[in-house]
Tab-separated table of C-alpha atoms in Angstrom:
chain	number	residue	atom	x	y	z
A	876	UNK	CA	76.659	-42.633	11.888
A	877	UNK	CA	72.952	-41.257	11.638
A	878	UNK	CA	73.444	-38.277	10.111
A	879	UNK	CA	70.438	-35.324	9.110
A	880	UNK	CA	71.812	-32.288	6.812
A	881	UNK	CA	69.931	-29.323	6.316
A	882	UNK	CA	70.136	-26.896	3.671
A	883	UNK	CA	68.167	-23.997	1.857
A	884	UNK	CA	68.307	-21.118	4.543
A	885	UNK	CA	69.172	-17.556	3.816
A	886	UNK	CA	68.166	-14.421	3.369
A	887	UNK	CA	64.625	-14.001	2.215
A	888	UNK	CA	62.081	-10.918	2.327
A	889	UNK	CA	58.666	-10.937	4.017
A	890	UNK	CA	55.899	-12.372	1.602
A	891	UNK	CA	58.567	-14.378	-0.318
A	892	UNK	CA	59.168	-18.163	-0.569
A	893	UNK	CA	62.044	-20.504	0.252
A	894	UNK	CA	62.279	-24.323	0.009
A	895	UNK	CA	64.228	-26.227	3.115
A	896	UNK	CA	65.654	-29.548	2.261
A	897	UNK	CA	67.474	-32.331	4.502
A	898	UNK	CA	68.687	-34.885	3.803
A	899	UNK	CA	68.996	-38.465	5.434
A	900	UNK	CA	71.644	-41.249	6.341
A	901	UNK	CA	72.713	-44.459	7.902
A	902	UNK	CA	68.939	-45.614	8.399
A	903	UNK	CA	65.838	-46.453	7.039
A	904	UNK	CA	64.234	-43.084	5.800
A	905	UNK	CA	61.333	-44.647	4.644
A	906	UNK	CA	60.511	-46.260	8.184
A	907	UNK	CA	60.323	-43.191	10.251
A	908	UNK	CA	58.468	-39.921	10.866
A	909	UNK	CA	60.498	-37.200	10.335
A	910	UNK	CA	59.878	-33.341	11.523
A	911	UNK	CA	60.911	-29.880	11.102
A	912	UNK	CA	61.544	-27.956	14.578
A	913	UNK	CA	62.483	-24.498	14.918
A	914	UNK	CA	64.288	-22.289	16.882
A	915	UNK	CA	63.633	-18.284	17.104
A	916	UNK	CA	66.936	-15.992	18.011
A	917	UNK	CA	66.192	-16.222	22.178
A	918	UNK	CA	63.416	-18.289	22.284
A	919	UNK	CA	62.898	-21.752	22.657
A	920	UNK	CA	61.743	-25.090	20.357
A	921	UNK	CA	58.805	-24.958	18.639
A	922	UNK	CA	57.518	-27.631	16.530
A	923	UNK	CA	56.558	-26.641	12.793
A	924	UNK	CA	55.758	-29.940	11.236
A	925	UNK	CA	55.784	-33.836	11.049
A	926	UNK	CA	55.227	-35.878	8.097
A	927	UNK	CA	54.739	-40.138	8.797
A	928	UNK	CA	56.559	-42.801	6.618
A	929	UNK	CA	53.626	-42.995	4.315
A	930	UNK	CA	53.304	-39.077	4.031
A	931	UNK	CA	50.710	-37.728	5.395
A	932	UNK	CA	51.471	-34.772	7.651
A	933	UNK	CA	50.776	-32.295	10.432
A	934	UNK	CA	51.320	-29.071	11.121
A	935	UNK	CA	51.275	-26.163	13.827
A	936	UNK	CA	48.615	-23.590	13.232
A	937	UNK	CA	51.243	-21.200	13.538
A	938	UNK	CA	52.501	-22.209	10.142
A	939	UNK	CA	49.310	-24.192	8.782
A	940	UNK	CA	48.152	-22.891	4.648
A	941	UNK	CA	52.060	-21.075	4.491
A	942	UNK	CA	54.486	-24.012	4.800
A	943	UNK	CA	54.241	-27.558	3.388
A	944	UNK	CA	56.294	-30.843	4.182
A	945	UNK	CA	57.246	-33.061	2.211
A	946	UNK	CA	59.169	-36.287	1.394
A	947	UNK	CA	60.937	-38.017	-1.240
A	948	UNK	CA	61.998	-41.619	0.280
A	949	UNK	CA	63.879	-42.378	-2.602
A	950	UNK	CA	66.344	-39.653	-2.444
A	951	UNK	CA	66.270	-40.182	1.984
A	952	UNK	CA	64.997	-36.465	1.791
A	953	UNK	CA	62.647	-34.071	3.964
A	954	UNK	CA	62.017	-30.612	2.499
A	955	UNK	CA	59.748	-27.926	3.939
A	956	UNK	CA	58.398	-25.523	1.645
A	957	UNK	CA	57.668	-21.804	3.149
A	958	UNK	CA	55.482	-19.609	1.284
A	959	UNK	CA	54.270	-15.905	2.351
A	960	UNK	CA	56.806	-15.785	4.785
A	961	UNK	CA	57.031	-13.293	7.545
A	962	UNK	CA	59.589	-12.073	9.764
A	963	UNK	CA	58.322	-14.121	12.965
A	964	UNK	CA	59.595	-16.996	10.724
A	965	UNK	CA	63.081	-15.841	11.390
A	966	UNK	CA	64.722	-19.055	13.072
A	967	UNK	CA	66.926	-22.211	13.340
A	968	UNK	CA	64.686	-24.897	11.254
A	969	UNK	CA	65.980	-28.179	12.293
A	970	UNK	CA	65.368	-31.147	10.495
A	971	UNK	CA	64.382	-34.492	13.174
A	972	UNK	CA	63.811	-37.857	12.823
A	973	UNK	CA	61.143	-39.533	15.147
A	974	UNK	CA	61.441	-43.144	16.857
A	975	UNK	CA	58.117	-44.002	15.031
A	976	UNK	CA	56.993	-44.406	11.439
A	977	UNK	CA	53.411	-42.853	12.207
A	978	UNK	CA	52.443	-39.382	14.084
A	979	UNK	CA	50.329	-38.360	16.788
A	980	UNK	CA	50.170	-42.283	18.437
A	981	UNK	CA	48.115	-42.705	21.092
A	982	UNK	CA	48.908	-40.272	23.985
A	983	UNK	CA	52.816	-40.164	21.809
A	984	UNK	CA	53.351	-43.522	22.978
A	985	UNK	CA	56.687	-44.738	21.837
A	986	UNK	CA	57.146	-41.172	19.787
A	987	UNK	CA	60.121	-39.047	20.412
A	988	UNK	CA	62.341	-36.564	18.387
A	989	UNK	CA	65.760	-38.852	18.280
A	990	UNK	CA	68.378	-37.488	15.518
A	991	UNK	CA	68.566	-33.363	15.272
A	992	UNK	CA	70.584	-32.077	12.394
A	993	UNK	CA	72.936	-28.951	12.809
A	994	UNK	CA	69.804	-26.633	11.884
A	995	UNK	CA	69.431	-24.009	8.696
A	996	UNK	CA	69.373	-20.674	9.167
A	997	UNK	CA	66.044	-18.621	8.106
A	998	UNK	CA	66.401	-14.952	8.118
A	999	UNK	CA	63.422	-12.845	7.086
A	1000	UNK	CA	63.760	-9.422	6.664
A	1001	UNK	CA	63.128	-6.124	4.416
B	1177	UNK	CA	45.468	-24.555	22.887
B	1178	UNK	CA	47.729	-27.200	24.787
B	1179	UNK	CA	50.487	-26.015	27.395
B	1180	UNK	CA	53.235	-27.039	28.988
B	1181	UNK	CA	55.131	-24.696	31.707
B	1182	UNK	CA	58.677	-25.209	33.715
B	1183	UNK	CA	60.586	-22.974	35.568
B	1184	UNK	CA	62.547	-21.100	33.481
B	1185	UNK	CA	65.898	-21.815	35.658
B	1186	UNK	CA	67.240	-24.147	38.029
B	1187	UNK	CA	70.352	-23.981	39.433
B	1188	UNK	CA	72.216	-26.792	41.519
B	1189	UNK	CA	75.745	-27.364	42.507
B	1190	UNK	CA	78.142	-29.846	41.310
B	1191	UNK	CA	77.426	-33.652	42.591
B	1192	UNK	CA	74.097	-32.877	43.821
B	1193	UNK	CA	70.407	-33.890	42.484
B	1194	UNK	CA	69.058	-31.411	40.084
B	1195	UNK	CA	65.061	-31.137	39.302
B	1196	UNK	CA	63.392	-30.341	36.134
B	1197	UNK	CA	59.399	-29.940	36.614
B	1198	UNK	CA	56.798	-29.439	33.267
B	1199	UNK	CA	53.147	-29.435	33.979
B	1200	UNK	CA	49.708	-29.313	31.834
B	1201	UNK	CA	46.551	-30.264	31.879
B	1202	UNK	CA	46.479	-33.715	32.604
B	1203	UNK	CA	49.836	-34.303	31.646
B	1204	UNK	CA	50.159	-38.168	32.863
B	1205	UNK	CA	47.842	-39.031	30.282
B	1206	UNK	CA	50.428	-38.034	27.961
B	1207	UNK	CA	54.073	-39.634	27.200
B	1208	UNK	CA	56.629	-37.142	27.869
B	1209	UNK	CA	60.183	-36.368	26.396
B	1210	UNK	CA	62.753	-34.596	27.138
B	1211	UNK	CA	65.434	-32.560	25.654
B	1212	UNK	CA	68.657	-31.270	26.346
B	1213	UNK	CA	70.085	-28.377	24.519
B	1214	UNK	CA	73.624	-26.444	24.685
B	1215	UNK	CA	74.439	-23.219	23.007
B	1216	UNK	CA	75.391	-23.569	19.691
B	1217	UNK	CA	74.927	-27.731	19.422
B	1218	UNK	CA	71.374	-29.664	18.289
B	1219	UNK	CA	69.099	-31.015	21.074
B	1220	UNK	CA	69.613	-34.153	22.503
B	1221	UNK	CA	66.435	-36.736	23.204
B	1222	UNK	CA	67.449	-37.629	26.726
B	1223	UNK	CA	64.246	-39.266	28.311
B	1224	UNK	CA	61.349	-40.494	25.946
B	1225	UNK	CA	58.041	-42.476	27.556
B	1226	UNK	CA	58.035	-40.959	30.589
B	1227	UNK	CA	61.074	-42.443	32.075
B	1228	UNK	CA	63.351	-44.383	29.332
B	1229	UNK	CA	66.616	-43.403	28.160
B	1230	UNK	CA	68.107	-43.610	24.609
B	1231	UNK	CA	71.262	-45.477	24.132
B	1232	UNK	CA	74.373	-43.311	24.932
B	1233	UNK	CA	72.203	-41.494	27.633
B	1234	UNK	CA	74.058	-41.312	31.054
B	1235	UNK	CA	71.940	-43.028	34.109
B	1236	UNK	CA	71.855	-40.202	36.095
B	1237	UNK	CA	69.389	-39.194	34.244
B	1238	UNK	CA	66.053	-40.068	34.613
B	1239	UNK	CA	62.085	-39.185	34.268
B	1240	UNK	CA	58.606	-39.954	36.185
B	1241	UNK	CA	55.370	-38.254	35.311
B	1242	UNK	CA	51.943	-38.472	37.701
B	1243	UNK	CA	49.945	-35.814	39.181
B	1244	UNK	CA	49.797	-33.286	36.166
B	1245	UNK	CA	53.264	-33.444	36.017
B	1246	UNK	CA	56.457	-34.601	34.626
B	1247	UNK	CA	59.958	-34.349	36.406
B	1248	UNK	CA	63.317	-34.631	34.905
B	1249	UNK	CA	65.801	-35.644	37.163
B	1250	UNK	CA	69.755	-35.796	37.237
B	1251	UNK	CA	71.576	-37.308	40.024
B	1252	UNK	CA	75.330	-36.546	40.718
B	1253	UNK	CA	74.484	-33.530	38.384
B	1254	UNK	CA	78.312	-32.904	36.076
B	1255	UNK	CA	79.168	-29.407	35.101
B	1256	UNK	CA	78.846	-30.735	31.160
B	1257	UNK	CA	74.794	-30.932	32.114
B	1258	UNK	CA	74.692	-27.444	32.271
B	1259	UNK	CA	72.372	-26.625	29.370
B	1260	UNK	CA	68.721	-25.876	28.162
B	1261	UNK	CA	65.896	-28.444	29.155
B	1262	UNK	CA	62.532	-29.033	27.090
B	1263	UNK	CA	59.654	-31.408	27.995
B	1264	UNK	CA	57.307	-32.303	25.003
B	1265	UNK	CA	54.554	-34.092	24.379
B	1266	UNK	CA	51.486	-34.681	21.881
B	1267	UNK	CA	48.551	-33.211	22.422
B	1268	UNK	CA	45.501	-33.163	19.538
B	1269	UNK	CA	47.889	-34.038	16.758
B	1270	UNK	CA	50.221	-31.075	17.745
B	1271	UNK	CA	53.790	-31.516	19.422
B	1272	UNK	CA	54.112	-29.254	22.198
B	1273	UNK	CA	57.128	-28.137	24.158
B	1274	UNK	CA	57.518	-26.543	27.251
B	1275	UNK	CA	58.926	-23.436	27.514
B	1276	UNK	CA	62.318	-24.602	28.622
B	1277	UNK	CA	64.442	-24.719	31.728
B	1278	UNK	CA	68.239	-23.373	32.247
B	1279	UNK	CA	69.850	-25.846	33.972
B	1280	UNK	CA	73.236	-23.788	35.913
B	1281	UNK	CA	75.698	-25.986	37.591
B	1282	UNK	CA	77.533	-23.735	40.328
């Protein structure tokens, strides 16, 4: 079975760091786009990052200079660091594959968020 | 920056056709996804490109996008599709959702 794990969430104060890690099975790591996706208590999905098979990456300007995405295809992982963290970045950070290998194709043709993990839990507070 | 906007509930009773609407800017320039999410569980990818269904996806549901807008549809709607509903698409090398829609089956 396809299967994404997340790990790393917790507990963190604002201005800190924490590193998010996921990691992959039952396909191909190194042929898909993978993204991070999160969740704020009550609110809905918002989109934090994407990183293609060849690693070059995207990010929402809500999160763009603080967090950085990552892969390591050898180890099928995704990791998401967060630095200078605040406590809007309280959320559910899922880890997602995509149906591609590349972002941003032309008008998303053929793109599409296909395998959610379970989500980690980032909690930032004084 | 790029936006997509649905009602934030629709309701519909059992065995009857529920609608889903996201619009933007001219949205059927755009693929479109959509996503189903229950409390507590990981969203599901239940319509990519417009209109096509992943494997495992029932056929009552279904997509269509034209006009500035994209509809998600369920025919024969099932108590178990009560749940959350997000559209998404790209826009300028930025994934956007829509706001969401609570589906209620009564």
């Amino acid at each position: 079975e396809v299967q994404l794990v997340e790990s790393g969430g917790g507990l963190e104060q604002p201005g800190k760091s924490l590193t998010l890690s996921c990691v992959a099975s039952e396909f191909t790591f190194n042929n898909f786009a993978m993204h991070w996706v999160r969740q704020a208590p009550g609110k809905g999905l918002e989109w934090v990052s994407g990183i293609d098979a060849s690693g070059a990456s995207l990010y929402a300007d809500s999160v763009k200079g603080r967090f950085t995405i990552s892969r390591d295809n050898a180890r099928n992982s995704l990791y998401l660091h967060l630095n200078s963290l605040r406590v809007e970045d309280t959320a559910i950070y899922y880890c997602v594959k995509d149906r591609v290998r590349v972002l941003a194709t032309i008008r998303g043709f053929g793109a599409a968020l296909d395998i959610w993990g379970q989500g980690t839990t980032v909690t930032v507070s004084s | 920056s790029y936006e997509l906007t649905q009602p934030p509930s629709v309701s519909v009773s059992p065995g009857q056709t529920a609608s889903i609407t996201c619009s933007g800017d001219n949205l059927q320039e755009k693929y479109v996804c959509w996503y189903q999410h229950k409390p507590g569980q990981s969203p599901v990818l239940v319509i990519y490109q417009d209109k096509k269904r992943p494997s495992g996806i029932p056929e009552r549901f279904s997509g269509s996008n034209s006009d500035n807008t994209a509809t998600l549809t369920i025919s024969g709607t099932l108590a178990m599709d009560e749940a959350d509903y997000y559209c998404q698409a790209w826009d300028n090398n930025i994934v956007v959702f829509g706001g969401g829609t609570k589906l209620t089956v009564l």
